[in-house]
Amino acid sequence: MSSVLDDIIVGVRKDLHERRQATSLGHLEARIQTRRAALEVLPQLRRPGLGVISEVKRSSPSKGALAEITDPAELAAAYQAGGAIAISVLTEKHRFNGSLADLDAVRERVEIPVLRKDFIVDDYQVWESRAHGADLVLLIVAALDDAELRRLHTLVTDLGMTPLVEVHTPDEARRAADLGAELVGVNNRNLKTLEVDLAQFGRLVDLLPAEAVKVAESGVFTPEDAALVHSQGADAILCGEALVRHGDPAGAIAAMIAACR
């Protein structure tokens, strides 16, 4: 029986085929030549304290519509004002109601690194990410075999971007370690069942390379949640739902950072 992740990837591949027909790889390569170099994020994430990667997220498969984000750039600017170290932009269309247009809008507005958060399964998407100004690209270990993961990880770095390698099981954590990933996210959400368990980060963190920058993803809603995962070894959190539903996202980010000082 197919999982939620499997179903999402079917849609991702369909959309990818359509975009590939509309925009050639050569066009993407030419567009990259006009872009400034990707911004570095690892030095900032290695500083003391908690880094917050704040997410532009309209919907999710588990909860449906989360927020009506009419101006993703304005939301990203609020995130930056609150102290976010980077902005994550969901670009998957069917389950998350995102788009590359959102990525373009955010990249034009903020001065901090921007992560393209999607289900990356093909080299074309990596070239596409850099062409649209991404500085980081999410690579989900559960969606890739070892050869695909290594090839995409190499391409992301070759294009000057930073791969965020996402894991959610002990086996995936070992695969990320074997890859030599420098930036690893532990997703507290099981991508096959969509259940969230904030304790997952603490269970997996010791399986990751000591020198890797570690990000706790999903299930962080309060400053107390942020302080908990930070105490367990998280250098950063990736937070979306709590922020898009908050009346004061900048204040919410500042409170999470303050809780970890």
mmCIF file of C-alpha atoms in Angstrom:
data_model
loop_
_atom_site.group_PDB
_atom_site.id
_atom_site.type_symbol
_atom_site.label_atom_id
_atom_site.label_comp_id
_atom_site.label_asym_id
_atom_site.label_seq_id
_atom_site.Cartn_x
_atom_site.Cartn_y
_atom_site.Cartn_z
ATOM 1 C CA MET A 1 0.000 0.000 0.000
ATOM 2 C CA SER A 2 1.358 3.418 -0.917
ATOM 3 C CA SER A 3 2.209 5.929 1.796
ATOM 4 C CA VAL A 4 1.394 9.633 1.902
ATOM 5 C CA LEU A 5 4.955 10.313 0.756
ATOM 6 C CA ASP A 6 4.538 7.998 -2.231
ATOM 7 C CA ASP A 7 1.309 9.734 -3.242
ATOM 8 C CA ILE A 8 2.898 13.179 -2.963
ATOM 9 C CA ILE A 9 5.814 12.152 -5.158
ATOM 10 C CA VAL A 10 3.459 10.945 -7.893
ATOM 11 C CA GLY A 11 2.076 14.478 -8.118
ATOM 12 C CA VAL A 12 5.547 15.997 -7.888
ATOM 13 C CA ARG A 13 6.749 13.961 -10.880
ATOM 14 C CA LYS A 14 3.695 14.955 -12.932
ATOM 15 C CA ASP A 15 4.257 18.645 -12.209
ATOM 16 C CA LEU A 16 7.959 18.256 -12.905
ATOM 17 C CA HIS A 17 7.243 16.779 -16.338
ATOM 18 C CA GLU A 18 5.029 19.756 -17.201
ATOM 19 C CA ARG A 19 7.608 22.310 -16.077
ATOM 20 C CA ARG A 20 10.367 20.519 -17.954
ATOM 21 C CA GLN A 21 8.292 20.731 -21.146
ATOM 22 C CA ALA A 22 7.768 24.459 -20.612
ATOM 23 C CA THR A 23 11.305 25.433 -19.531
ATOM 24 C CA SER A 24 14.459 23.791 -20.826
ATOM 25 C CA LEU A 25 17.475 22.983 -18.692
ATOM 26 C CA GLY A 26 19.457 25.334 -20.900
ATOM 27 C CA HIS A 27 17.117 28.170 -19.972
ATOM 28 C CA LEU A 28 17.619 27.424 -16.278
ATOM 29 C CA GLU A 29 21.396 27.356 -16.726
ATOM 30 C CA ALA A 30 21.284 30.741 -18.457
ATOM 31 C CA ARG A 31 19.137 32.180 -15.680
ATOM 32 C CA ILE A 32 21.588 30.940 -13.051
ATOM 33 C CA GLN A 33 24.332 32.937 -14.742
ATOM 34 C CA THR A 34 22.421 36.126 -13.937
ATOM 35 C CA ARG A 35 21.978 35.214 -10.263
ATOM 36 C CA ARG A 36 24.241 36.311 -7.448
ATOM 37 C CA ALA A 37 26.026 33.466 -5.704
ATOM 38 C CA ALA A 38 24.028 31.475 -3.172
ATOM 39 C CA LEU A 39 24.225 32.768 0.388
ATOM 40 C CA GLU A 40 26.002 30.679 3.006
ATOM 41 C CA VAL A 41 24.030 29.588 6.054
ATOM 42 C CA LEU A 42 26.227 27.121 7.952
ATOM 43 C CA PRO A 43 28.446 29.736 9.650
ATOM 44 C CA GLN A 44 25.376 31.470 11.098
ATOM 45 C CA LEU A 45 23.835 28.181 12.216
ATOM 46 C CA ARG A 46 27.032 27.253 14.053
ATOM 47 C CA ARG A 47 26.878 30.331 16.261
ATOM 48 C CA PRO A 48 25.727 29.933 19.884
ATOM 49 C CA GLY A 49 21.989 30.044 20.494
ATOM 50 C CA LEU A 50 19.053 28.813 18.456
ATOM 51 C CA GLY A 51 18.669 29.510 14.750
ATOM 52 C CA VAL A 52 15.106 29.702 13.456
ATOM 53 C CA ILE A 53 14.297 28.708 9.876
ATOM 54 C CA SER A 54 10.821 30.165 9.409
ATOM 55 C CA GLU A 55 8.470 28.696 6.861
ATOM 56 C CA VAL A 56 6.013 30.130 4.347
ATOM 57 C CA LYS A 57 3.415 27.369 4.471
ATOM 58 C CA ARG A 58 -0.202 27.676 3.375
ATOM 59 C CA SER A 59 -1.403 24.073 3.743
ATOM 60 C CA SER A 60 -0.314 20.626 4.836
ATOM 61 C CA PRO A 61 -1.482 17.089 4.033
ATOM 62 C CA SER A 62 -2.324 16.432 7.676
ATOM 63 C CA LYS A 63 -4.234 19.626 8.532
ATOM 64 C CA GLY A 64 -5.339 21.089 5.215
ATOM 65 C CA ALA A 65 -5.407 24.879 4.936
ATOM 66 C CA LEU A 66 -3.330 26.558 7.638
ATOM 67 C CA ALA A 67 -3.364 30.217 6.667
ATOM 68 C CA GLU A 68 -4.301 32.488 3.794
ATOM 69 C CA ILE A 69 -0.959 33.969 2.840
ATOM 70 C CA THR A 70 -1.779 36.633 0.282
ATOM 71 C CA ASP A 71 1.725 38.125 0.358
ATOM 72 C CA PRO A 72 4.470 35.572 1.070
ATOM 73 C CA ALA A 73 7.137 38.257 0.730
ATOM 74 C CA GLU A 74 5.538 40.338 3.479
ATOM 75 C CA LEU A 75 5.380 37.319 5.770
ATOM 76 C CA ALA A 76 9.022 36.524 5.037
ATOM 77 C CA ALA A 77 9.976 40.112 5.857
ATOM 78 C CA ALA A 78 8.228 39.752 9.221
ATOM 79 C CA TYR A 79 10.166 36.542 9.821
ATOM 80 C CA GLN A 80 13.424 38.307 9.049
ATOM 81 C CA ALA A 81 12.502 41.157 11.390
ATOM 82 C CA GLY A 82 11.874 38.651 14.178
ATOM 83 C CA GLY A 83 15.368 37.231 13.868
ATOM 84 C CA ALA A 84 14.915 34.265 11.526
ATOM 85 C CA ILE A 85 18.214 32.964 10.187
ATOM 86 C CA ALA A 86 16.655 31.678 6.944
ATOM 87 C CA ILE A 87 13.276 31.413 5.219
ATOM 88 C CA SER A 88 11.821 28.096 4.052
ATOM 89 C CA VAL A 89 9.382 28.307 1.153
ATOM 90 C CA LEU A 90 7.179 25.351 0.284
ATOM 91 C CA THR A 91 6.849 25.067 -3.467
ATOM 92 C CA GLU A 92 4.837 21.820 -3.804
ATOM 93 C CA LYS A 93 1.478 22.621 -5.384
ATOM 94 C CA HIS A 94 -1.066 19.908 -4.615
ATOM 95 C CA ARG A 95 -0.704 19.201 -0.896
ATOM 96 C CA PHE A 96 0.929 22.427 0.280
ATOM 97 C CA ASN A 97 -0.531 25.024 -2.109
ATOM 98 C CA GLY A 98 2.937 26.392 -2.805
ATOM 99 C CA SER A 99 4.697 27.542 -5.966
ATOM 100 C CA LEU A 100 7.975 28.710 -7.409
ATOM 101 C CA ALA A 101 6.347 32.143 -7.626
ATOM 102 C CA ASP A 102 6.325 32.194 -3.811
ATOM 103 C CA LEU A 103 10.036 31.387 -3.837
ATOM 104 C CA ASP A 104 10.686 34.211 -6.314
ATOM 105 C CA ALA A 105 8.722 36.709 -4.227
ATOM 106 C CA VAL A 106 10.492 35.808 -0.991
ATOM 107 C CA ARG A 107 13.945 35.819 -2.582
ATOM 108 C CA GLU A 108 13.372 39.326 -3.912
ATOM 109 C CA ARG A 109 12.265 40.635 -0.504
ATOM 110 C CA VAL A 110 14.635 39.238 2.116
ATOM 111 C CA GLU A 111 18.398 39.422 2.555
ATOM 112 C CA ILE A 112 18.829 36.143 4.454
ATOM 113 C CA PRO A 113 19.192 32.642 2.939
ATOM 114 C CA VAL A 114 16.128 31.003 1.394
ATOM 115 C CA LEU A 115 15.396 27.268 1.412
ATOM 116 C CA ARG A 116 13.392 25.608 -1.333
ATOM 117 C CA LYS A 117 11.324 23.047 0.527
ATOM 118 C CA ASP A 118 9.880 20.479 -1.818
ATOM 119 C CA PHE A 119 10.155 16.808 -2.693
ATOM 120 C CA ILE A 120 13.323 16.789 -4.772
ATOM 121 C CA VAL A 121 13.633 13.631 -6.865
ATOM 122 C CA ASP A 122 15.344 14.841 -10.041
ATOM 123 C CA ASP A 123 18.409 16.875 -11.042
ATOM 124 C CA TYR A 124 16.177 19.304 -12.937
ATOM 125 C CA GLN A 125 14.607 20.462 -9.661
ATOM 126 C CA VAL A 126 18.041 21.316 -8.264
ATOM 127 C CA TRP A 127 18.917 23.457 -11.291
ATOM 128 C CA GLU A 128 15.452 24.989 -11.019
ATOM 129 C CA SER A 129 16.004 25.828 -7.360
ATOM 130 C CA ARG A 130 19.203 27.772 -8.048
ATOM 131 C CA ALA A 131 17.606 29.495 -11.064
ATOM 132 C CA HIS A 132 14.849 30.767 -8.758
ATOM 133 C CA GLY A 133 17.330 32.017 -6.177
ATOM 134 C CA ALA A 134 17.362 29.258 -3.571
ATOM 135 C CA ASP A 135 20.366 29.111 -1.261
ATOM 136 C CA LEU A 136 19.385 25.800 0.336
ATOM 137 C CA VAL A 137 17.573 22.736 -0.997
ATOM 138 C CA LEU A 138 15.753 20.085 1.046
ATOM 139 C CA LEU A 139 16.706 16.471 0.315
ATOM 140 C CA ILE A 140 14.380 13.953 1.997
ATOM 141 C CA VAL A 141 16.225 10.688 2.623
ATOM 142 C CA ALA A 142 12.954 8.713 2.698
ATOM 143 C CA ALA A 143 12.221 9.772 -0.894
ATOM 144 C CA LEU A 144 15.590 8.747 -2.370
ATOM 145 C CA ASP A 145 17.784 5.694 -2.686
ATOM 146 C CA ASP A 146 21.476 5.995 -1.808
ATOM 147 C CA ALA A 147 22.626 6.698 -5.374
ATOM 148 C CA GLU A 148 19.961 9.371 -5.913
ATOM 149 C CA LEU A 149 20.711 10.974 -2.559
ATOM 150 C CA ARG A 150 24.432 11.160 -3.215
ATOM 151 C CA ARG A 151 23.986 12.465 -6.776
ATOM 152 C CA LEU A 152 21.532 15.191 -5.749
ATOM 153 C CA HIS A 153 23.605 16.142 -2.701
ATOM 154 C CA THR A 154 26.657 16.582 -4.928
ATOM 155 C CA LEU A 155 24.735 18.647 -7.484
ATOM 156 C CA VAL A 156 23.305 20.949 -4.810
ATOM 157 C CA THR A 157 26.793 21.669 -3.478
ATOM 158 C CA ASP A 158 28.292 21.967 -6.965
ATOM 159 C CA LEU A 159 25.782 24.740 -7.689
ATOM 160 C CA GLY A 160 26.900 26.555 -4.554
ATOM 161 C CA MET A 161 23.841 25.785 -2.444
ATOM 162 C CA THR A 162 23.568 23.993 0.896
ATOM 163 C CA PRO A 163 21.690 20.685 1.130
ATOM 164 C CA LEU A 164 19.417 20.214 4.149
ATOM 165 C CA VAL A 165 19.281 16.424 4.474
ATOM 166 C CA GLU A 166 16.089 15.350 6.223
ATOM 167 C CA VAL A 167 15.757 12.127 8.236
ATOM 168 C CA HIS A 168 13.033 10.641 10.423
ATOM 169 C CA THR A 169 14.233 7.126 11.312
ATOM 170 C CA PRO A 170 17.445 5.628 12.738
ATOM 171 C CA ASP A 171 18.284 4.056 9.361
ATOM 172 C CA GLU A 172 17.866 7.400 7.591
ATOM 173 C CA ALA A 173 20.052 9.065 10.229
ATOM 174 C CA ARG A 174 22.813 6.546 9.491
ATOM 175 C CA ARG A 175 22.427 7.165 5.751
ATOM 176 C CA ALA A 176 22.829 10.911 6.304
ATOM 177 C CA ALA A 177 25.938 10.245 8.398
ATOM 178 C CA ASP A 178 27.388 7.987 5.700
ATOM 179 C CA LEU A 179 26.731 10.741 3.162
ATOM 180 C CA GLY A 180 28.765 13.194 5.226
ATOM 181 C CA ALA A 181 25.879 15.648 5.409
ATOM 182 C CA GLU A 182 26.841 18.903 7.124
ATOM 183 C CA LEU A 183 23.268 20.076 7.682
ATOM 184 C CA VAL A 184 20.784 17.465 8.887
ATOM 185 C CA GLY A 185 17.147 17.961 9.807
ATOM 186 C CA VAL A 186 15.289 15.491 12.002
ATOM 187 C CA ASN A 187 11.642 15.560 11.014
ATOM 188 C CA ASN A 188 9.481 14.777 14.025
ATOM 189 C CA ARG A 189 6.675 14.004 11.578
ATOM 190 C CA ASN A 190 6.512 10.501 10.153
ATOM 191 C CA LEU A 191 6.189 11.134 6.425
ATOM 192 C CA LYS A 192 4.371 7.857 5.873
ATOM 193 C CA THR A 193 1.694 8.285 8.572
ATOM 194 C CA LEU A 194 1.932 12.082 9.209
ATOM 195 C CA GLU A 195 1.993 11.509 12.975
ATOM 196 C CA VAL A 196 4.166 13.945 14.960
ATOM 197 C CA ASP A 197 6.342 13.012 17.939
ATOM 198 C CA LEU A 198 8.549 15.818 19.285
ATOM 199 C CA ALA A 199 10.635 13.210 21.133
ATOM 200 C CA GLN A 200 11.923 11.844 17.823
ATOM 201 C CA PHE A 201 14.657 14.479 17.644
ATOM 202 C CA GLY A 202 16.089 13.388 20.979
ATOM 203 C CA ARG A 203 16.046 9.756 19.929
ATOM 204 C CA LEU A 204 17.959 10.378 16.682
ATOM 205 C CA VAL A 205 20.334 13.218 17.480
ATOM 206 C CA ASP A 206 23.129 10.968 18.783
ATOM 207 C CA LEU A 207 23.114 8.996 15.508
ATOM 208 C CA LEU A 208 24.098 12.117 13.565
ATOM 209 C CA PRO A 209 27.696 13.265 13.034
ATOM 210 C CA ALA A 210 28.856 15.367 15.977
ATOM 211 C CA GLU A 211 30.118 18.095 13.627
ATOM 212 C CA ALA A 212 26.878 18.336 11.625
ATOM 213 C CA VAL A 213 24.518 21.255 12.147
ATOM 214 C CA LYS A 214 21.287 19.756 13.482
ATOM 215 C CA VAL A 215 17.779 21.059 12.814
ATOM 216 C CA ALA A 216 14.597 19.963 14.600
ATOM 217 C CA GLU A 217 11.673 20.008 12.173
ATOM 218 C CA SER A 218 7.919 19.765 12.890
ATOM 219 C CA GLY A 219 6.140 19.795 16.222
ATOM 220 C CA VAL A 220 7.831 22.925 17.589
ATOM 221 C CA PHE A 221 4.990 25.237 18.565
ATOM 222 C CA THR A 222 6.097 27.122 21.688
ATOM 223 C CA PRO A 223 9.236 28.642 23.198
ATOM 224 C CA GLU A 224 9.240 25.683 25.596
ATOM 225 C CA ASP A 225 9.305 23.248 22.655
ATOM 226 C CA ALA A 226 12.178 25.199 21.137
ATOM 227 C CA ALA A 227 14.108 25.164 24.408
ATOM 228 C CA LEU A 228 13.591 21.403 24.758
ATOM 229 C CA VAL A 229 15.044 20.454 21.383
ATOM 230 C CA HIS A 230 17.814 23.023 21.767
ATOM 231 C CA SER A 231 18.791 21.399 25.074
ATOM 232 C CA GLN A 232 18.937 18.056 23.241
ATOM 233 C CA GLY A 233 21.360 19.370 20.645
ATOM 234 C CA ALA A 234 19.346 21.240 18.026
ATOM 235 C CA ASP A 235 21.288 24.128 16.539
ATOM 236 C CA ALA A 236 18.138 25.304 14.782
ATOM 237 C CA ILE A 237 14.448 24.628 14.337
ATOM 238 C CA LEU A 238 12.359 24.689 11.181
ATOM 239 C CA CYS A 239 8.992 26.138 12.120
ATOM 240 C CA GLY A 240 5.992 26.830 9.912
ATOM 241 C CA GLU A 241 2.534 26.030 11.233
ATOM 242 C CA ALA A 242 3.012 27.780 14.583
ATOM 243 C CA LEU A 243 4.193 30.950 12.835
ATOM 244 C CA VAL A 244 1.664 31.213 10.008
ATOM 245 C CA ARG A 245 -1.162 30.811 12.543
ATOM 246 C CA HIS A 246 0.339 33.302 15.002
ATOM 247 C CA GLY A 247 -0.885 36.880 15.015
ATOM 248 C CA ASP A 248 2.650 38.150 15.597
ATOM 249 C CA PRO A 249 5.119 35.867 13.791
ATOM 250 C CA ALA A 250 8.089 38.176 14.407
ATOM 251 C CA GLY A 251 7.316 38.189 18.128
ATOM 252 C CA ALA A 252 6.887 34.412 18.152
ATOM 253 C CA ILE A 253 10.318 33.908 16.588
ATOM 254 C CA ALA A 254 11.942 36.329 19.010
ATOM 255 C CA ALA A 255 10.373 34.483 21.946
ATOM 256 C CA MET A 256 11.704 31.120 20.739
ATOM 257 C CA ILE A 257 15.210 32.551 20.323
ATOM 258 C CA ALA A 258 15.056 34.208 23.756
ATOM 259 C CA ALA A 259 13.990 30.924 25.397
ATOM 260 C CA CYS A 260 17.259 29.339 24.246
ATOM 261 C CA ARG A 261 19.706 32.005 25.356
#
